[in-house]
mmCIF file of C-alpha atoms in Angstrom:
data_model
loop_
_atom_site.group_PDB
_atom_site.id
_atom_site.type_symbol
_atom_site.label_atom_id
_atom_site.label_comp_id
_atom_site.label_asym_id
_atom_site.label_seq_id
_atom_site.Cartn_x
_atom_site.Cartn_y
_atom_site.Cartn_z
ATOM 1 C CA MET A 1 -11.607 -12.725 23.775
ATOM 2 C CA PRO A 2 -14.599 -13.766 21.609
ATOM 3 C CA ASN A 3 -14.062 -16.036 18.638
ATOM 4 C CA SER A 4 -16.766 -14.237 16.664
ATOM 5 C CA MET A 5 -14.636 -11.097 16.400
ATOM 6 C CA ASN A 6 -14.535 -9.734 12.826
ATOM 7 C CA ILE A 7 -11.416 -7.742 11.966
ATOM 8 C CA GLY A 8 -10.208 -6.567 8.591
ATOM 9 C CA SER A 9 -7.479 -4.452 7.040
ATOM 10 C CA LEU A 10 -7.495 -2.418 3.850
ATOM 11 C CA ASP A 11 -4.768 -0.509 2.046
ATOM 12 C CA ILE A 12 -6.351 1.793 -0.541
ATOM 13 C CA GLY A 13 -3.470 2.994 -2.649
ATOM 14 C CA PHE A 14 -3.009 4.887 -5.894
ATOM 15 C CA HIS A 15 -1.795 1.757 -7.690
ATOM 16 C CA ASN A 16 -3.433 -1.181 -5.952
ATOM 17 C CA LEU A 17 -6.045 -2.174 -3.421
ATOM 18 C CA LYS A 18 -5.181 -4.884 -0.943
ATOM 19 C CA GLY A 19 -6.683 -6.247 2.198
ATOM 20 C CA GLY A 20 -6.995 -9.151 4.556
ATOM 21 C CA LYS A 21 -8.927 -10.803 7.341
ATOM 22 C CA THR A 22 -8.088 -13.497 9.844
ATOM 23 C CA THR A 23 -9.717 -15.768 12.394
ATOM 24 C CA ALA A 24 -6.819 -15.097 14.796
ATOM 25 C CA VAL A 25 -7.969 -13.652 18.109
ATOM 26 C CA SER A 26 -4.496 -12.725 19.382
ATOM 27 C CA VAL A 27 -1.232 -11.323 18.027
ATOM 28 C CA GLU A 28 0.496 -14.618 18.861
ATOM 29 C CA GLN A 29 -2.024 -16.618 16.825
ATOM 30 C CA LEU A 30 -1.496 -14.323 13.833
ATOM 31 C CA ARG A 31 2.284 -14.720 14.117
ATOM 32 C CA GLU A 32 1.969 -18.502 14.265
ATOM 33 C CA ARG A 33 -0.138 -18.433 11.104
ATOM 34 C CA LEU A 34 2.411 -16.279 9.243
ATOM 35 C CA VAL A 35 5.524 -18.171 10.329
ATOM 36 C CA ALA A 36 4.182 -21.732 10.142
ATOM 37 C CA PRO A 37 1.075 -21.733 7.948
ATOM 38 C CA ASN A 38 1.041 -25.515 7.523
ATOM 39 C CA ASP A 39 0.936 -26.036 11.293
ATOM 40 C CA SER A 40 -1.799 -23.508 12.039
ATOM 41 C CA ASP A 41 -5.585 -23.809 12.000
ATOM 42 C CA ILE A 42 -5.888 -20.016 11.854
ATOM 43 C CA GLU A 43 -7.326 -18.694 8.606
ATOM 44 C CA LEU A 44 -5.762 -15.729 6.821
ATOM 45 C CA GLU A 45 -7.346 -14.465 3.628
ATOM 46 C CA LEU A 46 -5.639 -11.840 1.475
ATOM 47 C CA PHE A 47 -6.486 -10.099 -1.776
ATOM 48 C CA LEU A 48 -4.676 -7.796 -4.177
ATOM 49 C CA LEU A 49 -6.439 -5.840 -6.935
ATOM 50 C CA PRO A 50 -5.535 -2.976 -9.280
ATOM 51 C CA ALA A 51 -6.729 0.393 -7.987
ATOM 52 C CA GLY A 52 -8.750 1.284 -11.066
ATOM 53 C CA ALA A 53 -12.404 2.255 -10.622
ATOM 54 C CA CYS A 54 -15.026 3.859 -12.837
ATOM 55 C CA PRO A 55 -18.784 3.854 -13.554
ATOM 56 C CA VAL A 56 -19.926 0.605 -15.189
ATOM 57 C CA ARG A 57 -21.452 2.600 -18.054
ATOM 58 C CA GLU A 58 -17.955 3.679 -19.149
ATOM 59 C CA LEU A 59 -16.562 0.138 -19.450
ATOM 60 C CA PRO A 60 -16.228 -1.689 -22.791
ATOM 61 C CA HIS A 61 -19.263 -3.959 -23.186
ATOM 62 C CA SER A 62 -17.213 -6.435 -25.214
ATOM 63 C CA LEU A 63 -15.258 -7.538 -22.122
ATOM 64 C CA GLY A 64 -18.299 -8.906 -20.304
ATOM 65 C CA ASN A 65 -17.306 -10.869 -17.195
ATOM 66 C CA GLN A 66 -13.582 -10.530 -17.968
ATOM 67 C CA ILE A 67 -13.439 -7.070 -16.396
ATOM 68 C CA GLY A 68 -12.724 -8.368 -12.882
ATOM 69 C CA GLY A 69 -13.019 -6.458 -9.642
ATOM 70 C CA GLU A 70 -16.332 -5.868 -7.892
ATOM 71 C CA THR A 71 -19.534 -4.026 -8.768
ATOM 72 C CA VAL A 72 -20.563 -1.531 -6.078
ATOM 73 C CA LEU A 73 -23.060 1.299 -5.695
ATOM 74 C CA ILE A 74 -21.734 4.853 -5.476
ATOM 75 C CA ASN A 75 -24.429 7.484 -4.977
ATOM 76 C CA GLY A 76 -26.939 5.113 -6.551
ATOM 77 C CA GLU A 77 -24.801 4.419 -9.636
ATOM 78 C CA LYS A 78 -23.045 1.147 -10.426
ATOM 79 C CA TRP A 79 -19.246 1.367 -10.354
ATOM 80 C CA GLN A 80 -16.621 -1.294 -10.982
ATOM 81 C CA GLY A 81 -13.741 -1.176 -8.519
ATOM 82 C CA GLY A 82 -10.462 -3.073 -8.437
ATOM 83 C CA ILE A 83 -9.970 -3.126 -12.199
ATOM 84 C CA ASP A 84 -7.049 -2.576 -14.554
ATOM 85 C CA PHE A 85 -6.172 1.072 -15.250
ATOM 86 C CA GLY A 86 -6.308 0.383 -18.959
ATOM 87 C CA LEU A 87 -10.079 0.065 -18.609
ATOM 88 C CA THR A 88 -10.464 3.546 -17.066
ATOM 89 C CA PRO A 89 -9.013 5.954 -19.664
ATOM 90 C CA ASN A 90 -11.652 8.588 -18.937
ATOM 91 C CA ILE A 91 -10.901 8.730 -15.218
ATOM 92 C CA ASN A 92 -8.353 11.364 -14.250
ATOM 93 C CA LYS A 93 -6.741 9.853 -11.175
ATOM 94 C CA ASP A 94 -6.344 12.316 -8.322
ATOM 95 C CA TYR A 95 -2.864 11.965 -6.795
ATOM 96 C CA SER A 96 -3.416 14.754 -4.264
ATOM 97 C CA ASP A 97 -4.379 14.523 -0.596
ATOM 98 C CA ALA A 98 -7.997 14.971 -1.747
ATOM 99 C CA TYR A 99 -7.970 11.454 -3.246
ATOM 100 C CA LYS A 100 -9.892 10.044 -0.285
ATOM 101 C CA HIS A 101 -12.818 12.370 -1.057
ATOM 102 C CA THR A 102 -13.293 11.115 -4.619
ATOM 103 C CA ASN A 103 -15.887 8.639 -5.865
ATOM 104 C CA GLU A 104 -12.977 6.508 -7.063
ATOM 105 C CA TRP A 105 -11.624 6.123 -3.512
ATOM 106 C CA LYS A 106 -15.117 5.363 -2.204
ATOM 107 C CA ALA A 107 -15.570 2.726 -4.922
ATOM 108 C CA LEU A 108 -12.287 1.114 -3.864
ATOM 109 C CA LEU A 109 -13.323 1.215 -0.192
ATOM 110 C CA TYR A 110 -16.592 -0.521 -1.080
ATOM 111 C CA THR A 111 -14.749 -3.005 -3.301
ATOM 112 C CA GLY A 112 -12.458 -3.825 -0.388
ATOM 113 C CA LEU A 113 -15.353 -4.222 2.030
ATOM 114 C CA LYS A 114 -17.099 -6.518 -0.444
ATOM 115 C CA ARG A 115 -13.957 -8.640 -0.918
ATOM 116 C CA LEU A 116 -13.532 -9.006 2.849
ATOM 117 C CA GLY A 117 -16.853 -10.845 2.792
ATOM 118 C CA MET A 118 -18.264 -9.733 6.151
ATOM 119 C CA ASP A 119 -21.512 -7.873 6.710
ATOM 120 C CA ARG A 120 -20.270 -6.727 10.118
ATOM 121 C CA ILE A 121 -16.699 -5.613 10.794
ATOM 122 C CA ASP A 122 -15.914 -4.985 14.450
ATOM 123 C CA CYS A 123 -12.590 -3.307 13.684
ATOM 124 C CA LEU A 124 -11.219 -2.111 10.335
ATOM 125 C CA VAL A 125 -7.662 -0.771 10.085
ATOM 126 C CA LEU A 126 -6.464 1.491 7.267
ATOM 127 C CA GLY A 127 -3.275 3.438 6.627
ATOM 128 C CA LEU A 128 -2.255 6.925 5.537
ATOM 129 C CA PRO A 129 1.023 8.360 4.208
ATOM 130 C CA CYS A 130 3.168 9.755 7.041
ATOM 131 C CA GLU A 131 2.837 13.317 5.821
ATOM 132 C CA GLU A 132 -0.933 13.173 6.175
ATOM 133 C CA PHE A 133 -1.031 11.094 9.354
ATOM 134 C CA TYR A 134 1.371 13.188 11.404
ATOM 135 C CA LYS A 135 0.772 16.642 9.964
ATOM 136 C CA SER A 136 -2.926 16.578 9.135
ATOM 137 C CA PRO A 137 -5.198 15.380 11.954
ATOM 138 C CA VAL A 138 -8.110 16.241 9.677
ATOM 139 C CA ALA A 139 -6.966 13.561 7.218
ATOM 140 C CA VAL A 140 -7.151 10.868 9.905
ATOM 141 C CA LYS A 141 -10.563 12.143 11.001
ATOM 142 C CA ASP A 142 -11.785 12.153 7.395
ATOM 143 C CA VAL A 143 -10.743 8.533 6.740
ATOM 144 C CA ILE A 144 -12.479 7.403 9.933
ATOM 145 C CA GLU A 145 -15.675 9.290 9.108
ATOM 146 C CA LEU A 146 -15.690 8.011 5.520
ATOM 147 C CA SER A 147 -15.189 4.393 6.601
ATOM 148 C CA VAL A 148 -17.164 3.905 9.815
ATOM 149 C CA GLY A 149 -20.887 3.124 9.925
ATOM 150 C CA LYS A 150 -23.263 1.343 7.572
ATOM 151 C CA HIS A 151 -22.441 1.151 3.855
ATOM 152 C CA LYS A 152 -24.832 -0.033 1.146
ATOM 153 C CA ILE A 153 -22.300 -1.821 -1.038
ATOM 154 C CA ASP A 154 -24.764 -3.107 -3.645
ATOM 155 C CA GLU A 155 -28.435 -4.096 -3.909
ATOM 156 C CA ASP A 156 -27.884 -7.187 -1.775
ATOM 157 C CA LEU A 157 -25.121 -6.234 0.635
ATOM 158 C CA THR A 158 -24.881 -3.728 3.477
ATOM 159 C CA VAL A 159 -21.733 -3.713 5.590
ATOM 160 C CA GLU A 160 -21.554 -2.186 9.052
ATOM 161 C CA VAL A 161 -18.114 -1.051 10.210
ATOM 162 C CA LYS A 162 -18.192 -0.492 13.950
ATOM 163 C CA LYS A 163 -14.649 0.724 14.648
ATOM 164 C CA VAL A 164 -11.981 2.253 12.383
ATOM 165 C CA ILE A 165 -8.301 2.644 13.267
ATOM 166 C CA VAL A 166 -5.885 4.629 11.076
ATOM 167 C CA ILE A 167 -2.098 4.292 11.358
ATOM 168 C CA PRO A 168 0.924 5.426 9.288
ATOM 169 C CA GLN A 169 1.437 3.024 6.378
ATOM 170 C CA PRO A 170 5.125 2.219 7.094
ATOM 171 C CA LEU A 171 4.349 1.528 10.762
ATOM 172 C CA GLY A 172 1.983 -1.185 9.561
ATOM 173 C CA SER A 173 4.796 -2.514 7.377
ATOM 174 C CA PHE A 174 7.156 -2.701 10.371
ATOM 175 C CA HIS A 175 4.644 -4.650 12.446
ATOM 176 C CA GLY A 176 4.013 -6.911 9.463
ATOM 177 C CA TYR A 177 7.716 -7.558 8.954
ATOM 178 C CA TYR A 178 8.291 -8.297 12.625
ATOM 179 C CA LEU A 179 5.312 -10.682 12.749
ATOM 180 C CA ALA A 180 6.258 -12.600 9.597
ATOM 181 C CA GLU A 181 10.019 -12.837 10.235
ATOM 182 C CA PRO A 182 10.855 -16.495 11.048
ATOM 183 C CA ASP A 183 14.421 -15.755 12.225
ATOM 184 C CA GLU A 184 14.314 -15.118 15.981
ATOM 185 C CA ASN A 185 17.773 -13.527 15.875
ATOM 186 C CA ILE A 186 16.568 -10.838 13.453
ATOM 187 C CA ARG A 187 13.505 -10.232 15.639
ATOM 188 C CA LYS A 188 15.805 -9.732 18.646
ATOM 189 C CA ILE A 189 17.944 -7.299 16.643
ATOM 190 C CA LEU A 190 14.864 -5.289 15.664
ATOM 191 C CA LYS A 191 13.940 -5.048 19.352
ATOM 192 C CA LYS A 192 17.282 -3.358 20.068
ATOM 193 C CA ALA A 193 18.002 -1.415 16.872
ATOM 194 C CA ILE A 194 17.059 1.943 15.421
ATOM 195 C CA THR A 195 15.161 0.928 12.295
ATOM 196 C CA VAL A 196 14.041 3.070 9.405
ATOM 197 C CA VAL A 197 11.148 1.627 7.403
ATOM 198 C CA ALA A 198 11.278 2.853 3.803
ATOM 199 C CA ASP A 199 7.934 2.376 2.100
ATOM 200 C CA PRO A 200 8.058 3.287 -1.615
ATOM 201 C CA GLY A 201 4.461 3.110 -2.789
ATOM 202 C CA TYR A 202 3.063 4.227 -6.098
ATOM 203 C CA GLY A 203 1.978 7.736 -5.111
ATOM 204 C CA THR A 204 4.254 8.474 -2.154
ATOM 205 C CA PHE A 205 7.547 7.265 -0.694
ATOM 206 C CA ASP A 206 7.068 7.163 3.091
ATOM 207 C CA TRP A 207 9.398 6.459 5.965
ATOM 208 C CA VAL A 208 9.234 6.148 9.722
ATOM 209 C CA VAL A 209 11.915 5.435 12.324
ATOM 210 C CA ILE A 210 11.251 2.942 15.112
ATOM 211 C CA ASN A 211 13.485 2.721 18.178
ATOM 212 C CA LYS A 212 13.859 -0.708 19.820
ATOM 213 C CA GLY A 213 10.859 -2.127 18.004
ATOM 214 C CA GLU A 214 8.329 0.000 19.862
ATOM 215 C CA HIS A 215 8.846 3.737 19.918
ATOM 216 C CA VAL A 216 8.042 5.720 16.786
ATOM 217 C CA LEU A 217 10.337 8.701 16.394
ATOM 218 C CA GLN A 218 7.611 10.927 15.034
ATOM 219 C CA GLN A 219 9.879 13.875 14.271
ATOM 220 C CA SER A 220 11.736 11.795 11.692
ATOM 221 C CA ALA A 221 8.701 10.443 9.819
ATOM 222 C CA GLY A 222 8.008 11.838 6.388
ATOM 223 C CA SER A 223 6.795 11.460 2.822
ATOM 224 C CA THR A 224 7.935 12.498 -0.618
ATOM 225 C CA ARG A 225 6.351 12.237 -4.050
ATOM 226 C CA GLN A 226 9.612 10.701 -5.340
ATOM 227 C CA SER A 227 7.779 7.410 -5.635
ATOM 228 C CA VAL A 228 7.072 4.669 -8.164
ATOM 229 C CA ARG A 229 4.852 7.057 -10.103
ATOM 230 C CA ALA A 230 7.756 9.509 -10.250
ATOM 231 C CA VAL A 231 9.909 6.704 -11.701
ATOM 232 C CA CYS A 232 7.283 6.105 -14.409
ATOM 233 C CA LEU A 233 7.160 9.820 -15.277
ATOM 234 C CA GLU A 234 10.961 10.057 -15.292
ATOM 235 C CA THR A 235 11.143 7.023 -17.588
ATOM 236 C CA GLU A 236 8.814 8.731 -20.045
ATOM 237 C CA ARG A 237 10.920 11.901 -19.873
ATOM 238 C CA LEU A 238 14.122 10.001 -20.609
ATOM 239 C CA ILE A 239 12.556 8.144 -23.535
ATOM 240 C CA LEU A 240 11.143 11.311 -25.088
ATOM 241 C CA ALA A 241 14.429 13.172 -24.597
ATOM 242 C CA GLU A 242 16.090 10.669 -26.936
ATOM 243 C CA ASN A 243 13.059 10.074 -29.153
ATOM 244 C CA PRO A 244 11.048 13.316 -29.261
ATOM 245 C CA ASN A 245 8.711 12.072 -32.004
ATOM 246 C CA LEU A 246 7.490 9.048 -30.075
ATOM 247 C CA LYS A 247 4.014 9.082 -28.574
ATOM 248 C CA LEU A 248 3.655 7.023 -25.406
ATOM 249 C CA ALA A 249 0.172 5.973 -24.341
ATOM 250 C CA PRO A 250 -1.010 6.794 -20.814
ATOM 251 C CA ASN A 251 0.060 4.155 -18.254
ATOM 252 C CA ASP A 252 2.473 2.439 -20.705
ATOM 253 C CA ILE A 253 5.305 2.291 -18.176
ATOM 254 C CA GLU A 254 2.989 1.295 -15.358
ATOM 255 C CA GLN A 255 1.747 -1.625 -17.453
ATOM 256 C CA CYS A 256 5.364 -2.706 -17.969
ATOM 257 C CA ILE A 257 5.813 -2.950 -14.203
ATOM 258 C CA ILE A 258 2.609 -4.944 -13.810
ATOM 259 C CA THR A 259 3.269 -7.380 -16.657
ATOM 260 C CA ASP A 260 7.102 -7.439 -16.525
ATOM 261 C CA ASP A 261 7.013 -6.978 -20.303
ATOM 262 C CA TRP A 262 9.343 -4.098 -21.128
ATOM 263 C CA GLU A 263 8.699 -3.806 -24.862
ATOM 264 C CA VAL A 264 6.223 -1.040 -25.646
ATOM 265 C CA LEU A 265 4.537 -0.552 -28.987
ATOM 266 C CA VAL A 266 5.163 3.060 -30.002
ATOM 267 C CA ASN A 267 4.410 4.397 -33.483
ATOM 268 C CA THR A 268 4.106 0.761 -34.728
ATOM 269 C CA LYS A 269 7.607 -0.034 -33.387
ATOM 270 C CA LEU A 270 8.603 -2.090 -30.339
ATOM 271 C CA VAL A 271 10.758 -0.061 -27.950
ATOM 272 C CA ASP A 272 12.693 -1.673 -25.068
ATOM 273 C CA VAL A 273 12.059 0.716 -22.184
ATOM 274 C CA LYS A 274 13.851 -1.288 -19.451
ATOM 275 C CA PRO A 275 17.171 0.625 -19.703
ATOM 276 C CA PHE A 276 15.295 3.937 -19.402
ATOM 277 C CA PHE A 277 13.297 2.594 -16.442
ATOM 278 C CA GLU A 278 16.434 1.427 -14.604
ATOM 279 C CA LYS A 279 18.085 4.821 -15.052
ATOM 280 C CA ALA A 280 14.911 6.561 -13.891
ATOM 281 C CA ALA A 281 14.688 4.306 -10.814
ATOM 282 C CA ASP A 282 18.288 5.205 -9.957
ATOM 283 C CA ASN A 283 17.601 8.941 -10.355
ATOM 284 C CA ILE A 284 14.362 8.958 -8.361
ATOM 285 C CA GLY A 285 15.627 6.479 -5.764
ATOM 286 C CA LYS A 286 18.640 8.635 -4.955
ATOM 287 C CA SER A 287 16.404 11.681 -4.684
ATOM 288 C CA ALA A 288 13.916 9.889 -2.412
ATOM 289 C CA PHE A 289 16.595 8.582 -0.073
ATOM 290 C CA LYS A 290 18.199 12.016 0.024
ATOM 291 C CA TYR A 291 14.945 13.378 1.450
ATOM 292 C CA LEU A 292 14.917 10.503 3.952
ATOM 293 C CA ARG A 293 18.533 11.014 5.051
ATOM 294 C CA THR A 294 18.017 14.771 5.389
ATOM 295 C CA ALA A 295 15.020 14.196 7.669
ATOM 296 C CA LEU A 296 16.970 11.746 9.788
ATOM 297 C CA SER A 297 20.065 13.948 9.953
ATOM 298 C CA SER A 298 18.039 16.940 11.098
ATOM 299 C CA SER A 299 16.872 14.803 14.038
ATOM 300 C CA SER A 300 20.374 13.373 14.648
ATOM 301 C CA ILE A 301 19.170 9.850 13.874
ATOM 302 C CA ASP A 302 21.598 7.243 12.576
ATOM 303 C CA PRO A 303 19.618 4.104 11.610
ATOM 304 C CA GLN A 304 21.172 0.669 11.945
ATOM 305 C CA ILE A 305 18.543 -1.254 9.979
ATOM 306 C CA CYS A 306 16.542 -0.311 6.865
ATOM 307 C CA ILE A 307 13.426 -2.354 6.128
ATOM 308 C CA LEU A 308 12.357 -1.839 2.519
ATOM 309 C CA THR A 309 8.689 -2.604 1.898
ATOM 310 C CA ALA A 310 5.697 -2.038 -0.379
ATOM 311 C CA GLY A 311 5.243 -2.518 -4.105
ATOM 312 C CA GLY A 312 8.315 -0.445 -4.931
ATOM 313 C CA ALA A 313 10.718 -2.546 -2.851
ATOM 314 C CA GLU A 314 12.211 -4.396 -5.819
ATOM 315 C CA ILE A 315 12.515 -1.166 -7.850
ATOM 316 C CA PHE A 316 14.598 0.606 -5.191
ATOM 317 C CA LYS A 317 16.350 -2.436 -3.695
ATOM 318 C CA SER A 318 19.605 -2.056 -5.633
ATOM 319 C CA ILE A 319 20.346 1.393 -4.203
ATOM 320 C CA ALA A 320 18.536 1.227 -0.844
ATOM 321 C CA LEU A 321 21.428 -0.016 1.297
ATOM 322 C CA LYS A 322 23.934 2.540 0.014
ATOM 323 C CA GLU A 323 21.495 5.462 -0.035
ATOM 324 C CA SER A 324 19.582 4.779 3.209
ATOM 325 C CA GLY A 325 22.651 5.179 5.405
ATOM 326 C CA ALA A 326 21.779 2.027 7.384
ATOM 327 C CA ASP A 327 24.203 -0.807 8.129
ATOM 328 C CA ARG A 328 21.834 -3.578 7.062
ATOM 329 C CA LEU A 329 18.983 -3.885 4.562
ATOM 330 C CA LEU A 330 16.009 -6.207 5.138
ATOM 331 C CA VAL A 331 13.498 -7.046 2.400
ATOM 332 C CA SER A 332 10.677 -9.498 2.982
ATOM 333 C CA ASP A 333 9.290 -12.012 0.505
ATOM 334 C CA TYR A 334 5.905 -10.602 1.575
ATOM 335 C CA SER A 335 6.790 -6.937 0.903
ATOM 336 C CA ILE A 336 3.545 -6.170 -0.926
ATOM 337 C CA TYR A 337 1.412 -7.479 1.977
ATOM 338 C CA LEU A 338 3.431 -6.343 4.996
ATOM 339 C CA ASN A 339 1.225 -3.390 5.867
ATOM 340 C CA VAL A 340 -1.894 -5.589 5.558
ATOM 341 C CA PHE A 341 -0.354 -7.947 8.146
ATOM 342 C CA GLY A 342 0.589 -4.968 10.293
ATOM 343 C CA TYR A 343 -2.900 -3.487 10.200
ATOM 344 C CA LEU A 344 -4.341 -6.806 11.419
ATOM 345 C CA TYR A 345 -1.683 -6.784 14.158
ATOM 346 C CA GLU A 346 -2.782 -3.292 15.185
ATOM 347 C CA ALA A 347 -6.414 -4.381 15.541
ATOM 348 C CA LEU A 348 -5.485 -7.437 17.622
ATOM 349 C CA LYS A 349 -2.998 -5.557 19.807
ATOM 350 C CA ARG A 350 -5.485 -2.833 20.631
ATOM 351 C CA LYS A 351 -8.150 -5.427 21.394
ATOM 352 C CA GLU A 352 -5.761 -7.170 23.787
ATOM 353 C CA ILE A 353 -5.181 -3.952 25.754
ATOM 354 C CA GLY A 354 -8.881 -3.093 25.802
ATOM 355 C CA GLU A 355 -8.952 -0.134 23.389
ATOM 356 C CA TRP A 356 -12.012 -1.517 21.614
#
C-alpha cells in the first residue's frame, strides 16, 4: 500500500463543518494513533469550524482578519466559509434535503477541501443522514457528483478529488467509536452485541443498528428532525409562552450552546434560558427516542448497547439510557469527531480490500 496515499474525510453539517486527514495507510495504524497518540508516528489532523458561509461582500468590514474560516470561490465570487452564524444574518439556511445543492453547502465543501491542505485527494469520504442514504439513492449520487473531480478553490488552489465514498453518518460514528475505544473488553462486547448508534446532530437525529459489529440492519435505520435545532426552537417557544413580549434574536439559543453562556440579552434585560433549554431537551429527546424505539420495535430489534454520538450527545445524554431501551449507554470523549474517524476508517478499509 503506497505511503503517498491522500485520504480525507469531511462532515458538512447544518451546524458545523469538520474534517480530518491522516498519514495512516491501514486501519490498524489509524487505531494505534487514536488509542496511543504519544506512541505513534502516524499523523492525524482534525478541524472543526462553524457551518456559516456567505459572500465576502456581505461581511462586516470592521472585523477584518477576525472573521475566521476560509475564503473560497463560488461561481467566480468570493465567499467566506466556516464562519460564525452571527456573521451571516442575510443567509436563510436551508434545512431541507436540498441543502447540498446550495452555494452555502458548496462553500463549506470548498472550505473543507482547503483546510485539508491537499491538492490531490485519492479518496474523500462524506456522510449523509440515514433517511437520505437509504431511501434516496439520488442523494448519494448527487453528493458524489458534487464532490468528485477538479475544484478551483481560490485563485491559487485547485483540488482534484479522485474518489468519493458516501456512508450513513451514524455508521461512521460506530466505526469511529470502535477504533478509538481503548478498552478491549468493550470492543469485544461490541463485536457480539446488537448496538444502536444514536446520532443527534443539529439538523437531524439519525440512528442505525449494527449487529455484532459488522452487519447494518438497514430496515431499522432512520432519521427524524427532532434534533438539536428542534431543541433550540422548542426553547424559544417555551420562553415566549411565559414571556410573550420578549423578542429573541435569531440564533440566540444556538449561541448559548456554542459559548455555554446561558444569559441572553432580551429587551435590555438578561434572561437565564438554561431552565427552558433543559426542559426543551427533555421534550425533544423523548420524542426523538420514541421515533427510534418505534422503528426498532417494528423490526423486532431489542438493542443491548446504545452509542450516543455527535454534537448533541451531551444534550440528550441524561435521558438516552432510559429512552433508548438499551441495557448500556456508551458516550465517547471524542463524540464530536467520531464520524470523522469513521470516515477515515472507511477509506482505509476499502483500500485494503481493493475497492479503490
